[in-house]
Coordinates of C-alpha atoms (C1' of nucleotides) in Angstrom, one line a residue:
Chain A
M290 CA 81.9 103.7 114.2
L291 CA 85.1 103.1 116.2
H292 CA 83.8 105.0 119.4
E293 CA 80.4 106.5 118.9
P294 CA 80.2 108.8 122.2
I295 CA 83.2 110.6 120.9
G296 CA 82.1 111.5 117.9
I297 CA 78.6 112.7 119.2
A298 CA 80.7 114.7 122.0
L299 CA 83.1 116.3 119.0
N300 CA 80.0 117.0 117.0
A301 CA 78.2 118.9 120.0
A302 CA 81.7 121.1 120.3
I303 CA 81.6 121.8 116.7
K304 CA 78.1 122.9 117.2
E305 CA 78.8 125.1 119.8
M306 CA 81.2 126.6 117.7
G307 CA 78.6 127.7 115.2
L308 CA 79.1 125.1 112.8
D309 CA 77.0 122.5 111.2
E310 CA 77.3 118.9 111.9
V311 CA 80.3 117.3 110.0
E312 CA 81.5 113.5 109.4
I313 CA 83.6 112.7 112.2
N314 CA 86.8 110.1 111.0
L315 CA 87.9 108.6 114.4
E316 CA 91.1 106.3 113.9
R317 CA 93.4 104.2 115.6
P318 CA 96.6 106.2 115.7
R319 CA 99.5 104.0 114.6
D320 CA 102.0 105.0 117.3
P321 CA 100.3 104.0 120.9
S322 CA 101.7 106.8 122.7
H323 CA 99.3 109.1 120.7
G324 CA 96.3 107.5 122.7
D325 CA 93.6 105.0 121.9
V326 CA 91.6 107.0 119.1
T327 CA 92.6 110.0 116.8
C328 CA 90.8 112.5 115.0
N329 CA 91.9 115.0 112.2
I330 CA 88.6 117.1 112.1
A331 CA 90.5 120.1 113.0
L332 CA 92.9 119.7 110.1
T333 CA 89.9 119.2 107.7
L334 CA 88.0 122.2 108.9
S335 CA 91.2 124.4 108.8
G336 CA 90.9 125.2 105.1
R337 CA 87.4 125.9 105.3
L338 CA 87.5 128.2 108.6
D339 CA 90.7 129.8 107.0
K340 CA 92.3 129.6 110.7
P341 CA 95.4 127.4 111.6
S342 CA 94.3 123.9 112.2
R343 CA 96.1 123.6 115.6
D344 CA 94.0 126.8 117.1
I345 CA 90.7 124.9 116.0
A346 CA 91.8 121.8 117.6
E347 CA 92.6 123.5 121.0
E348 CA 89.1 125.3 120.7
I349 CA 87.4 121.9 120.1
A350 CA 89.4 120.4 122.8
A351 CA 88.5 123.1 125.4
R352 CA 84.7 122.1 124.7
V353 CA 84.3 118.4 124.7
K354 CA 82.9 116.8 127.7
K355 CA 85.3 114.1 128.8
D356 CA 83.0 111.9 131.1
R357 CA 80.5 112.0 128.4
A358 CA 82.4 111.0 125.7
G359 CA 83.9 108.1 128.1
I360 CA 87.5 109.3 127.9
T361 CA 89.7 110.5 130.5
S362 CA 92.1 112.9 128.4
I363 CA 92.3 114.7 125.2
E364 CA 95.1 116.5 123.8
V365 CA 96.2 118.5 120.9
A366 CA 99.2 117.2 119.0
G367 CA 101.2 117.6 115.9
P368 CA 99.7 120.1 113.3
G369 CA 96.2 119.7 115.2
F370 CA 95.4 116.1 115.8
L371 CA 93.0 115.3 118.5
N372 CA 94.4 112.5 120.6
F373 CA 91.9 110.7 123.1
R374 CA 92.5 108.5 126.0
L375 CA 89.5 106.0 126.7
S376 CA 88.1 105.4 130.2
A377 CA 88.8 101.9 131.5
V378 CA 85.3 101.1 131.4
M379 CA 84.6 102.3 127.9
A380 CA 87.9 100.5 126.6
T381 CA 87.2 96.9 128.0
S382 CA 83.6 96.9 127.6
L383 CA 84.1 95.9 124.2
L384 CA 85.4 92.6 125.2
D385 CA 81.9 91.5 127.0
E386 CA 80.3 92.8 123.4
I387 CA 82.8 90.1 121.5
V388 CA 81.8 87.5 123.8
A389 CA 78.3 88.2 123.9
R390 CA 78.0 88.2 120.0
N391 CA 80.4 85.2 119.6
E392 CA 80.0 84.1 116.0
A393 CA 78.3 87.1 114.7
F394 CA 81.0 89.7 116.1
G395 CA 81.9 91.6 113.1
R396 CA 78.6 91.2 111.5
E397 CA 76.5 94.3 110.2
N398 CA 72.8 93.6 109.6
T399 CA 71.8 97.0 108.3
R400 CA 71.5 96.1 104.5
E401 CA 69.1 93.4 105.1
G402 CA 67.8 92.1 101.9
S403 CA 69.9 93.5 99.4
Q404 CA 70.9 91.1 96.6
V405 CA 74.3 90.8 95.1
M406 CA 75.8 88.3 92.6
V407 CA 79.3 87.4 92.7
E408 CA 80.7 86.0 89.6
F409 CA 84.0 84.1 89.5
V410 CA 86.2 81.3 88.5
S411 CA 84.1 80.6 85.2
A412 CA 86.5 78.5 83.7
N413 CA 86.1 77.1 80.3
P414 CA 85.4 73.4 80.6
T415 CA 88.6 72.3 78.3
G416 CA 90.9 71.5 81.2
P417 CA 92.1 71.1 84.7
L418 CA 91.8 74.3 86.8
H419 CA 95.1 76.2 87.2
L420 CA 96.8 78.6 89.4
G421 CA 94.8 81.9 88.1
H422 CA 91.4 79.7 88.6
G423 CA 92.7 79.3 92.0
R424 CA 93.5 82.9 92.8
Q425 CA 90.1 83.5 91.8
A426 CA 88.2 81.1 93.6
A427 CA 90.0 82.2 96.8
L428 CA 89.3 85.8 95.9
G429 CA 85.7 85.9 94.8
D430 CA 84.8 83.3 97.9
A431 CA 86.3 85.8 100.3
I432 CA 84.8 88.8 98.6
A433 CA 81.5 86.8 98.5
S434 CA 82.0 86.3 102.5
L435 CA 82.8 89.9 103.2
L436 CA 79.7 91.1 101.6
E437 CA 77.4 88.7 103.6
W438 CA 79.6 89.9 106.4
T439 CA 78.4 93.6 105.7
G440 CA 75.0 92.6 105.2
W441 CA 74.2 91.6 101.8
Q442 CA 72.9 88.4 100.6
V443 CA 75.2 86.9 98.1
H444 CA 74.6 84.6 95.3
R445 CA 78.0 82.7 94.1
E446 CA 77.9 81.9 90.5
F447 CA 80.0 79.9 88.0
Y448 CA 79.8 80.4 84.1
Y449 CA 80.4 77.7 82.0
N450 CA 81.5 78.5 78.3
D451 CA 80.2 75.2 77.2
A452 CA 79.1 76.4 73.6
G453 CA 81.9 78.1 71.9
T454 CA 84.6 77.2 69.2
Q455 CA 87.1 76.3 71.8
I456 CA 84.7 73.3 73.0
D457 CA 85.1 72.1 69.3
K458 CA 88.8 72.2 69.6
L459 CA 88.4 70.3 72.8
V460 CA 86.2 67.7 71.1
E461 CA 88.7 67.3 68.1
S462 CA 91.7 67.1 70.7
V463 CA 90.1 64.1 72.3
R464 CA 89.2 62.2 69.1
V465 CA 92.8 62.5 67.9
R466 CA 93.9 60.8 71.1
Y467 CA 90.9 58.2 71.1
L468 CA 91.7 57.2 67.5
A469 CA 95.3 57.1 68.0
L470 CA 94.5 54.2 70.7
F471 CA 93.0 52.3 67.8
G472 CA 96.0 53.0 65.4
G473 CA 95.1 56.5 64.0
Q474 CA 97.8 58.9 62.7
G475 CA 96.0 62.4 63.3
E476 CA 97.4 65.6 64.6
I477 CA 96.1 67.8 67.5
P478 CA 94.3 70.7 65.3
E479 CA 96.0 74.4 65.7
G480 CA 94.8 75.9 69.0
G481 CA 93.7 72.1 70.3
Y482 CA 94.9 70.9 73.7
H483 CA 97.8 68.6 74.5
G484 CA 97.8 67.7 78.3
Q485 CA 98.1 64.6 79.5
Y486 CA 94.6 64.7 80.8
I487 CA 93.3 64.5 77.1
N488 CA 95.0 61.1 76.7
E489 CA 93.2 60.2 80.1
L490 CA 89.9 61.5 78.5
A491 CA 90.5 59.4 75.3
E492 CA 91.1 56.3 77.4
S493 CA 87.9 57.0 79.6
L494 CA 86.1 57.4 76.3
A495 CA 87.4 54.1 75.0
E496 CA 86.4 52.4 78.0
E497 CA 82.9 53.7 78.0
F498 CA 82.0 53.2 74.5
G499 CA 84.7 50.9 73.0
D500 CA 85.8 51.6 69.2
Q501 CA 82.1 52.7 68.1
F502 CA 83.8 56.3 67.2
V503 CA 86.5 55.1 64.9
I504 CA 84.1 54.7 61.8
D505 CA 81.4 56.8 63.2
E506 CA 81.8 60.6 62.3
S507 CA 78.5 61.3 62.5
E508 CA 77.0 64.5 63.8
K509 CA 75.6 62.6 66.5
A510 CA 78.8 60.8 67.6
T511 CA 80.6 64.1 67.8
E512 CA 77.7 65.2 70.1
Q513 CA 78.4 62.2 72.3
I514 CA 82.3 62.9 72.6
R515 CA 81.3 66.5 73.3
N516 CA 79.3 65.9 76.3
F517 CA 81.2 63.2 77.4
S518 CA 84.4 65.3 77.4
V519 CA 83.0 68.6 78.9
R520 CA 80.8 66.3 81.7
S521 CA 84.2 64.8 82.7
I522 CA 86.1 68.1 82.8
R523 CA 83.2 69.9 84.7
E524 CA 83.1 66.8 87.2
E525 CA 87.1 67.3 87.9
Q526 CA 86.9 71.0 88.1
D527 CA 83.8 70.5 90.8
R528 CA 86.0 67.9 92.5
D529 CA 89.0 70.5 92.8
L530 CA 86.7 73.4 93.9
N531 CA 85.1 71.3 96.3
D532 CA 88.1 70.2 97.9
F533 CA 89.5 73.6 97.7
G534 CA 86.4 74.6 99.9
V535 CA 84.6 76.5 97.2
H536 CA 81.0 76.2 96.6
F537 CA 78.6 77.9 94.2
D538 CA 74.9 78.5 94.2
E539 CA 74.4 78.3 90.7
H540 CA 76.6 77.0 87.8
Y541 CA 75.2 78.6 84.4
L542 CA 75.6 77.2 81.1
E543 CA 76.4 79.4 78.0
S544 CA 74.6 76.6 75.9
S545 CA 71.4 77.7 77.9
L546 CA 71.3 80.9 76.3
H547 CA 71.1 79.5 72.9
H548 CA 68.3 76.7 73.9
T549 CA 66.4 79.3 75.8
G550 CA 66.3 81.8 73.1
R551 CA 68.2 84.7 74.9
V552 CA 70.8 85.1 72.4
K553 CA 68.1 85.7 69.8
S554 CA 66.1 88.1 71.7
T555 CA 68.8 90.0 73.2
L556 CA 69.9 90.5 69.1
E557 CA 66.2 91.6 68.7
A558 CA 65.9 94.0 71.5
L559 CA 69.4 95.4 70.5
R560 CA 68.1 96.0 66.9
E561 CA 65.3 98.2 68.6
T562 CA 67.7 100.5 70.1
G563 CA 68.8 101.5 66.3
L564 CA 72.6 101.1 67.3
V565 CA 72.9 98.1 64.9
Y566 CA 74.1 98.1 61.4
E567 CA 75.4 95.6 58.8
R568 CA 78.8 96.2 57.3
A569 CA 81.0 93.6 55.4
G570 CA 78.3 91.0 55.8
A571 CA 78.6 91.0 59.6
T572 CA 76.4 92.5 62.0
W573 CA 77.8 95.1 64.4
L574 CA 76.8 97.2 67.7
K575 CA 77.7 100.6 67.7
T576 CA 79.4 100.5 71.4
T577 CA 81.3 103.5 70.6
E578 CA 78.2 105.4 71.6
F579 CA 79.0 104.3 75.1
D580 CA 82.5 104.1 76.7
D581 CA 84.2 101.5 74.1
Q582 CA 86.9 102.3 71.8
K583 CA 85.6 100.5 68.7
D584 CA 82.2 99.2 67.5
R585 CA 81.8 95.3 68.0
V586 CA 80.7 92.3 65.9
M587 CA 77.9 90.6 67.3
V588 CA 77.2 88.2 64.3
R589 CA 79.9 87.1 62.1
K590 CA 79.8 86.8 58.4
N591 CA 79.5 83.1 58.5
G592 CA 76.1 83.7 60.5
L593 CA 77.2 82.6 64.1
P594 CA 77.2 84.8 66.9
T595 CA 80.8 85.9 68.6
Y596 CA 81.0 85.3 72.2
F597 CA 80.1 89.1 72.9
L598 CA 76.4 88.4 72.1
P599 CA 75.8 85.8 74.3
D600 CA 77.6 87.6 77.1
I601 CA 75.3 90.6 76.9
A602 CA 72.4 88.2 77.2
Y603 CA 73.9 86.7 80.1
H604 CA 74.3 89.7 81.9
M605 CA 70.9 91.2 81.0
H606 CA 69.7 87.8 82.7
K607 CA 71.4 88.9 85.8
W608 CA 69.8 91.9 85.5
T609 CA 66.4 90.4 85.1
R610 CA 67.0 88.1 87.7
G611 CA 66.9 90.6 90.5
Y612 CA 70.7 91.4 90.8
E613 CA 71.2 95.2 90.5
R614 CA 74.5 94.3 92.1
V615 CA 77.1 92.0 90.3
I616 CA 80.5 91.9 90.8
N617 CA 82.6 89.8 88.4
V618 CA 85.9 88.2 89.2
Q619 CA 88.1 88.1 86.3
G620 CA 91.8 87.8 85.4
S621 CA 93.1 90.9 84.3
D622 CA 93.7 89.4 80.9
H623 CA 90.0 89.8 80.2
H624 CA 89.8 93.6 80.9
G625 CA 89.4 94.5 77.3
T626 CA 86.0 93.0 77.7
V627 CA 84.8 95.4 80.3
D628 CA 84.1 98.4 78.3
R629 CA 82.3 96.3 75.4
V630 CA 79.9 94.6 77.9
R631 CA 79.2 97.5 79.7
S632 CA 78.3 99.4 76.5
G633 CA 76.2 96.6 75.3
L634 CA 74.3 96.6 78.4
Q635 CA 74.0 100.3 78.3
A636 CA 72.5 100.2 75.0
L637 CA 69.6 98.2 76.6
G638 CA 69.5 100.5 79.2
L639 CA 71.3 99.2 82.2
P640 CA 73.3 101.6 84.3
Q641 CA 76.9 102.8 83.1
G642 CA 78.9 101.0 85.7
Y643 CA 77.2 97.6 85.6
P644 CA 78.4 95.2 86.4
E645 CA 81.3 95.8 88.8
Y646 CA 84.7 93.9 88.1
V647 CA 87.5 92.8 90.1
L648 CA 90.2 91.9 88.0
H649 CA 93.4 90.4 89.4
Q650 CA 96.8 89.8 88.0
M651 CA 98.9 86.6 87.2
V652 CA 100.3 84.1 89.8
R653 CA 103.9 83.1 89.4
V654 CA 105.1 80.2 91.6
V655 CA 108.6 80.3 92.8
R656 CA 110.5 77.1 94.5
E657 CA 114.1 77.7 95.6
G658 CA 114.0 80.9 93.8
S659 CA 113.3 79.8 90.7
E660 CA 109.9 79.7 88.5
V661 CA 108.1 76.6 88.6
K662 CA 106.5 76.4 84.8
F663 CA 105.0 73.0 84.4
S664 CA 102.3 70.6 85.3
K665 CA 102.7 66.8 84.6
R666 CA 99.1 66.6 83.7
A667 CA 98.1 70.0 82.0
G668 CA 101.2 70.3 80.0
T669 CA 101.3 74.1 80.5
T670 CA 101.2 75.3 84.1
T671 CA 100.8 74.3 87.5
T672 CA 97.1 73.3 88.3
L673 CA 95.4 74.3 91.4
R674 CA 95.2 70.7 92.5
E675 CA 98.8 70.3 92.3
L676 CA 99.3 73.4 94.6
Y677 CA 97.0 72.8 97.4
T678 CA 98.0 69.0 97.5
E679 CA 101.4 70.0 98.1
V680 CA 100.8 73.0 100.5
G681 CA 97.5 72.4 101.8
T682 CA 94.5 74.3 101.3
D683 CA 94.6 76.6 104.3
V684 CA 97.9 78.3 103.2
T685 CA 96.9 78.2 99.6
R686 CA 94.0 80.3 100.3
Y687 CA 95.8 82.3 102.3
F688 CA 98.5 83.3 100.1
F689 CA 96.4 83.8 97.4
Q690 CA 94.5 86.4 99.4
M691 CA 97.0 88.0 101.1
R692 CA 98.2 90.3 98.2
K693 CA 95.7 93.0 96.6
P694 CA 94.0 91.6 93.5
D695 CA 95.9 94.2 91.0
A696 CA 99.3 93.3 92.0
Q697 CA 100.9 90.4 90.3
M698 CA 101.9 87.8 93.0
V699 CA 104.9 85.5 93.6
F700 CA 103.7 82.2 95.3
D701 CA 106.9 81.5 97.4
L702 CA 106.5 77.3 97.8
D703 CA 109.1 77.4 100.3
A704 CA 107.6 80.0 102.4
A705 CA 104.1 78.3 102.1
L706 CA 105.7 74.9 103.4
D707 CA 107.1 76.5 106.3
Y708 CA 105.5 75.4 109.2
S709 CA 106.7 78.0 111.7
D710 CA 104.8 81.1 112.8
K711 CA 107.3 82.7 110.2
N712 CA 104.5 81.5 107.9
P713 CA 101.5 84.2 108.5
M714 CA 98.7 81.6 108.0
Y715 CA 100.2 79.3 110.6
K716 CA 101.2 82.6 113.3
I717 CA 97.4 83.2 112.9
Q718 CA 96.1 79.5 113.4
Y719 CA 98.9 79.2 116.3
A720 CA 97.5 82.3 118.2
H721 CA 94.1 80.7 118.1
A722 CA 95.1 77.4 119.1
R723 CA 97.2 79.0 121.9
M724 CA 94.0 80.3 123.4
H725 CA 92.4 76.9 123.3
S726 CA 95.6 75.5 125.1
I727 CA 95.1 78.0 127.9
F728 CA 91.4 77.2 128.2
S729 CA 92.2 73.6 128.6
K730 CA 94.9 74.2 131.0
A731 CA 92.3 76.2 132.9
Q732 CA 89.7 73.2 132.6
I733 CA 87.3 75.4 131.4
M734 CA 85.2 75.2 128.1
P735 CA 85.4 78.3 125.9
E736 CA 81.6 78.7 125.6
E737 CA 81.7 78.8 129.8
I738 CA 83.3 82.0 129.3
E739 CA 80.4 84.6 129.7
A740 CA 80.1 88.0 129.1
G741 CA 79.9 90.1 132.2
S742 CA 81.5 87.6 134.4
A743 CA 84.4 89.4 135.5
D744 CA 85.7 93.0 136.4
L745 CA 87.3 94.1 133.1
S746 CA 88.8 97.2 134.5
L747 CA 91.4 94.8 136.0
L748 CA 93.2 94.7 132.3
T749 CA 95.1 97.9 132.9
D750 CA 98.5 96.6 131.5
N751 CA 99.8 98.1 128.4
H752 CA 99.9 94.8 126.3
E753 CA 96.3 94.3 127.4
R754 CA 95.3 97.7 126.3
L755 CA 97.4 97.4 123.1
L756 CA 95.4 93.9 122.3
I757 CA 91.9 95.1 123.2
N758 CA 92.3 98.3 120.8
Q759 CA 93.5 95.8 118.1
L760 CA 90.3 93.9 118.4
R761 CA 88.5 96.9 118.4
D762 CA 89.4 97.4 114.8
F763 CA 87.8 94.1 113.5
P764 CA 84.3 95.5 112.5
S765 CA 85.9 98.3 110.6
V766 CA 88.6 96.4 109.1
L767 CA 85.9 94.4 107.4
A768 CA 84.0 97.2 106.2
R769 CA 86.8 98.6 104.6
A770 CA 87.9 94.9 103.4
A771 CA 84.2 94.6 101.8
E772 CA 83.8 98.1 100.4
N773 CA 87.1 97.9 98.3
R774 CA 86.7 94.3 97.6
T775 CA 89.9 93.5 98.9
P776 CA 90.4 90.7 101.2
H777 CA 94.3 91.2 101.8
I778 CA 93.0 93.7 104.2
V779 CA 91.7 91.2 106.3
C780 CA 95.0 89.3 106.2
E781 CA 97.0 92.2 107.0
Y782 CA 94.6 92.7 110.2
L783 CA 94.9 89.1 111.3
E784 CA 98.5 88.8 111.0
Q785 CA 99.0 92.0 113.0
T786 CA 96.3 91.0 115.6
A787 CA 98.3 87.4 115.8
G788 CA 101.6 89.2 116.4
V789 CA 100.2 91.7 119.2
A790 CA 98.7 88.7 120.7
N791 CA 101.8 86.9 120.6
T792 CA 103.7 89.8 122.4
W793 CA 101.1 89.8 125.0
Y794 CA 101.0 86.0 125.6
H795 CA 104.8 86.1 125.9
A796 CA 104.8 89.0 128.4
G797 CA 103.4 86.5 130.6
N798 CA 105.7 83.8 130.1
P799 CA 106.9 82.5 133.7
S800 CA 110.6 83.4 133.0
R801 CA 109.6 87.0 132.2
N802 CA 106.7 88.4 134.3
P803 CA 104.7 85.6 135.6
N804 CA 102.1 88.3 136.9
L805 CA 100.9 88.7 133.5
A806 CA 100.0 85.4 132.7
V807 CA 96.4 84.7 132.0
L808 CA 96.2 82.0 134.6
V809 CA 97.3 83.9 137.6
D810 CA 96.3 83.1 141.0
D811 CA 94.4 85.8 141.7
S812 CA 90.6 84.7 140.3
K813 CA 89.6 88.1 139.5
I814 CA 92.5 88.8 136.8
R815 CA 92.2 85.4 135.9
G816 CA 88.6 85.5 135.0
A817 CA 88.9 89.2 133.2
R818 CA 92.1 87.7 131.1
L819 CA 90.1 84.6 130.2
I820 CA 87.5 86.9 128.8
L821 CA 90.3 88.8 126.8
A822 CA 91.7 85.2 125.4
R823 CA 88.2 84.1 124.7
S824 CA 87.6 87.4 122.6
L825 CA 91.0 87.1 121.1
Q826 CA 90.0 83.5 119.9
I827 CA 86.5 84.8 118.6
V828 CA 88.1 87.3 116.4
L829 CA 90.6 85.3 114.9
R830 CA 88.1 82.2 114.3
N831 CA 85.7 84.9 112.7
G832 CA 88.2 86.7 110.5
L833 CA 89.7 83.2 109.5
A834 CA 86.0 82.1 108.7
I835 CA 85.6 84.8 106.2
L836 CA 89.1 84.0 104.4
G837 CA 87.9 80.3 104.1
I838 CA 90.2 79.1 106.4
T839 CA 90.1 76.7 109.7
A840 CA 90.8 77.7 113.1
P841 CA 92.3 74.9 114.5
K842 CA 92.2 73.9 118.2
R843 CA 95.2 72.4 118.1
M844 CA 98.1 72.3 115.5
M845 CA 99.2 69.3 114.0
Q846 CA 102.2 68.9 112.1
E847 CA 100.1 66.8 109.4
I848 CA 98.2 69.9 108.4
A849 CA 101.2 70.9 106.4
N850 CA 100.9 67.9 104.0
D851 CA 97.2 67.2 104.2
G852 CA 95.6 68.8 101.0
T853 CA 93.5 65.8 100.2
Chain B
rG203 C1' 101.0 102.9 68.3
rC204 C1' 96.3 103.0 71.8
rG205 C1' 94.1 101.3 76.5
rC206 C1' 94.4 99.0 81.6
rC207 C1' 97.6 97.1 86.2
rC208 C1' 102.0 97.9 88.6
rG209 C1' 107.2 100.4 90.2
rU210 C1' 107.9 101.5 98.3
rA211 C1' 114.1 98.0 102.7
rG212 C1' 118.9 93.0 99.9
rC213 C1' 113.6 89.7 98.6
rU214 C1' 108.0 89.4 98.9
rC215 C1' 104.7 93.2 100.2
rA216 C1' 101.2 96.8 103.2
rG217 C1' 100.5 101.6 103.4
rU218 C1' 93.3 103.1 107.2
rU219 C1' 91.2 106.7 100.7
rG220 C1' 95.6 113.5 101.0
rG221 C1' 97.9 113.6 107.8
rA222 C1' 102.3 113.1 112.8
rU223 C1' 109.0 110.6 112.7
rA224 C1' 106.9 105.7 105.5
rG225 C1' 105.6 99.8 107.8
rA226 C1' 105.1 94.3 108.0
rG227 C1' 107.1 89.5 107.3
rC228 C1' 111.5 87.3 105.4
rG229 C1' 117.0 87.6 105.2
rC230 C1' 120.6 90.0 108.3
rG231 C1' 123.0 91.7 113.1
rU232 C1' 123.3 92.4 119.0
rG233 C1' 121.2 90.3 123.5
rC234 C1' 118.6 86.3 126.2
rC235 C1' 115.7 81.5 126.4
rU236 C1' 113.9 74.8 129.1
rC237 C1' 108.3 77.9 128.7
rC238 C1' 100.1 78.8 130.0
rG239 C1' 102.3 74.1 123.3
rG240 C1' 107.1 76.2 118.5
rA241 C1' 110.2 75.5 113.6
rG242 C1' 111.6 80.2 120.8
rC243 C1' 111.6 85.8 123.0
rA244 C1' 113.6 91.2 122.9
rC245 C1' 115.9 95.1 120.5
rG246 C1' 118.6 97.0 116.4
rA247 C1' 120.4 98.1 111.1
rG248 C1' 118.4 98.9 106.4
rG249 C1' 114.5 104.1 102.3
rU250 C1' 116.2 109.8 96.9
rC251 C1' 108.5 105.8 98.1
rA252 C1' 111.3 104.7 89.5
rC253 C1' 112.4 110.0 87.4
rA254 C1' 110.9 115.0 86.7
rG255 C1' 107.6 118.9 87.1
rG256 C1' 102.5 120.4 89.1
rU257 C1' 98.2 121.1 92.9
rU258 C1' 98.3 122.9 99.1
rC259 C1' 98.8 124.2 105.0
rG260 C1' 100.6 118.8 104.1
rA261 C1' 101.8 113.9 98.7
rA262 C1' 104.2 107.3 98.5
rU263 C1' 98.8 108.7 97.9
rC264 C1' 96.0 113.6 93.3
rC265 C1' 97.3 115.7 87.8
rU266 C1' 100.9 115.9 83.5
rG267 C1' 105.1 113.9 81.3
rU268 C1' 109.2 110.5 81.0
rC269 C1' 111.7 105.7 81.8
rG270 C1' 111.0 100.3 83.2
rG271 C1' 107.8 95.5 83.8
rG272 C1' 102.9 92.8 82.9
rC273 C1' 98.4 92.5 80.4
rG274 C1' 95.2 93.4 76.7
rC275 C1' 94.0 95.7 71.6
rA276 C1' 89.7 89.5 66.3
rC277 C1' 84.2 88.5 62.6
rC278 C1' 89.0 83.8 69.3
rA279 C1' 87.0 82.9 74.0

RNA sequence: GCGCCCGUAGCUCAGUUGGAUAGAGCGCGUGCCUCCGGAGCACGAGGUCACAGGUUCGAAUCCUGUCGGGCGCACCA
């Protein structure tokens, strides 16, 4: 909906030519000299009409009624593009709309009531959150926000794998370190956990329970160590996410799937499909019936389920809770599970593409050109907290979001720590803060700048026109980002907007052209430009809100190092 | 070996779903600059879009193959 009147006028013209209504795709041309709005409809039609696209374009152009479309000119260019120039009124009325809608500008409410679940992070409670979780937290949260902005009712969910063998390994690891505190000699088992945090866990275990587990190796003792360890790690993870500004509506425990009998009932339901068989002592599901490459074991020879079975039970419960749309955000190292989970669900009658997946690639952290590999506490990779404590949560979130999910990314610490607007995140925040600075210099509160309070057709300078057109794109950028589930599109847009805004702002520098400053003497022009400044500030703030990033009224050096 | 993702400027990456002369930031070069808040502004150079075919008015984008990088291919999660 870049510009509705143009679409209507075009379709009217096309109808006159004896054709059915078509979908009009209006875009803003990359090159501003091509006008405000462009349309490639003639090129699309040329194949169907078997006529040169240029001729079709000429014919459409001749039939479009300019005044009703709100344009001052229409021209045919290149192979048959239709380029439009908006009338001053049509071009600038957008600003009144932005100011009037304020926090709601960019929101779409057409889909009221539709529910979607976004499941993300879902780290095992076996250690601190690392970089991959960080990328996933930023990404998942932004995708959830984008869906909210495009009219969905969103449920953010975190799934804790608190029941598998990896938890047993955690317990064994903690026990070994615990015993060592009392002179024990044990070794961390194969596949166990080694980081400093295991020692810390053992120490606080000893603090709380004393030496009672040294001799007590009963089931109950193991259970106590398990509960203590899982709880501690969960608390730490929750703290890390909370301080990162990521919040969930629900934490779903794998263990609950066993307690409530969902695993069992899922197995029974699968048996009824006739796709279950026994082989070599294990119970299999014939997932090759669907999209999978080979059949999968559900219950092992030893009688224990693989994680595959609870996974199906879990997703089945997503469906029965009413989520007909579910997006799972996961690391691409899990992509092997996609086909088998979907196959299992199809066996139970769920639709083929359920659930949707957003798979993201790995992150490497680089400082002074070489990779940062180790974390003091975790022993393996840098933790999320270490990262955002050093560079700040805003920068961390922005950097994780500014690359598309399915590309590997390099997190450059030197670039992240740059406090100038060479750092794209600060560039955007600066542009936002600068508008506040203008308002306070004018001694006016932003909220006092009202829609309809000025004659916007006075905004005739080319810098102003460019900035207005840039702001016009915001809603369609959100729509595209939400549809593709790619927040980086919003980052690109905001950075570009900040760039256009900077050029506009600097053009009015007293040493260059004082007539282009916002705060000129002419009160009419000043009023119009204040509305433009306010509109810019609103769009930047709304965009940053979607990314989970603050929009400061003034920039402070401390922000760069204030992660806590 | 099979499957998924990626390959675009020196570096990090976009590329509006097949459209106009392939873009941005960093870095590099050249000129300005004491200001409505900088760790400033403007301009410029820099490309065989990994390679080879194909599809059509038109391909970085779609199809096939090759090469290179990452990840996965458990009765682990």
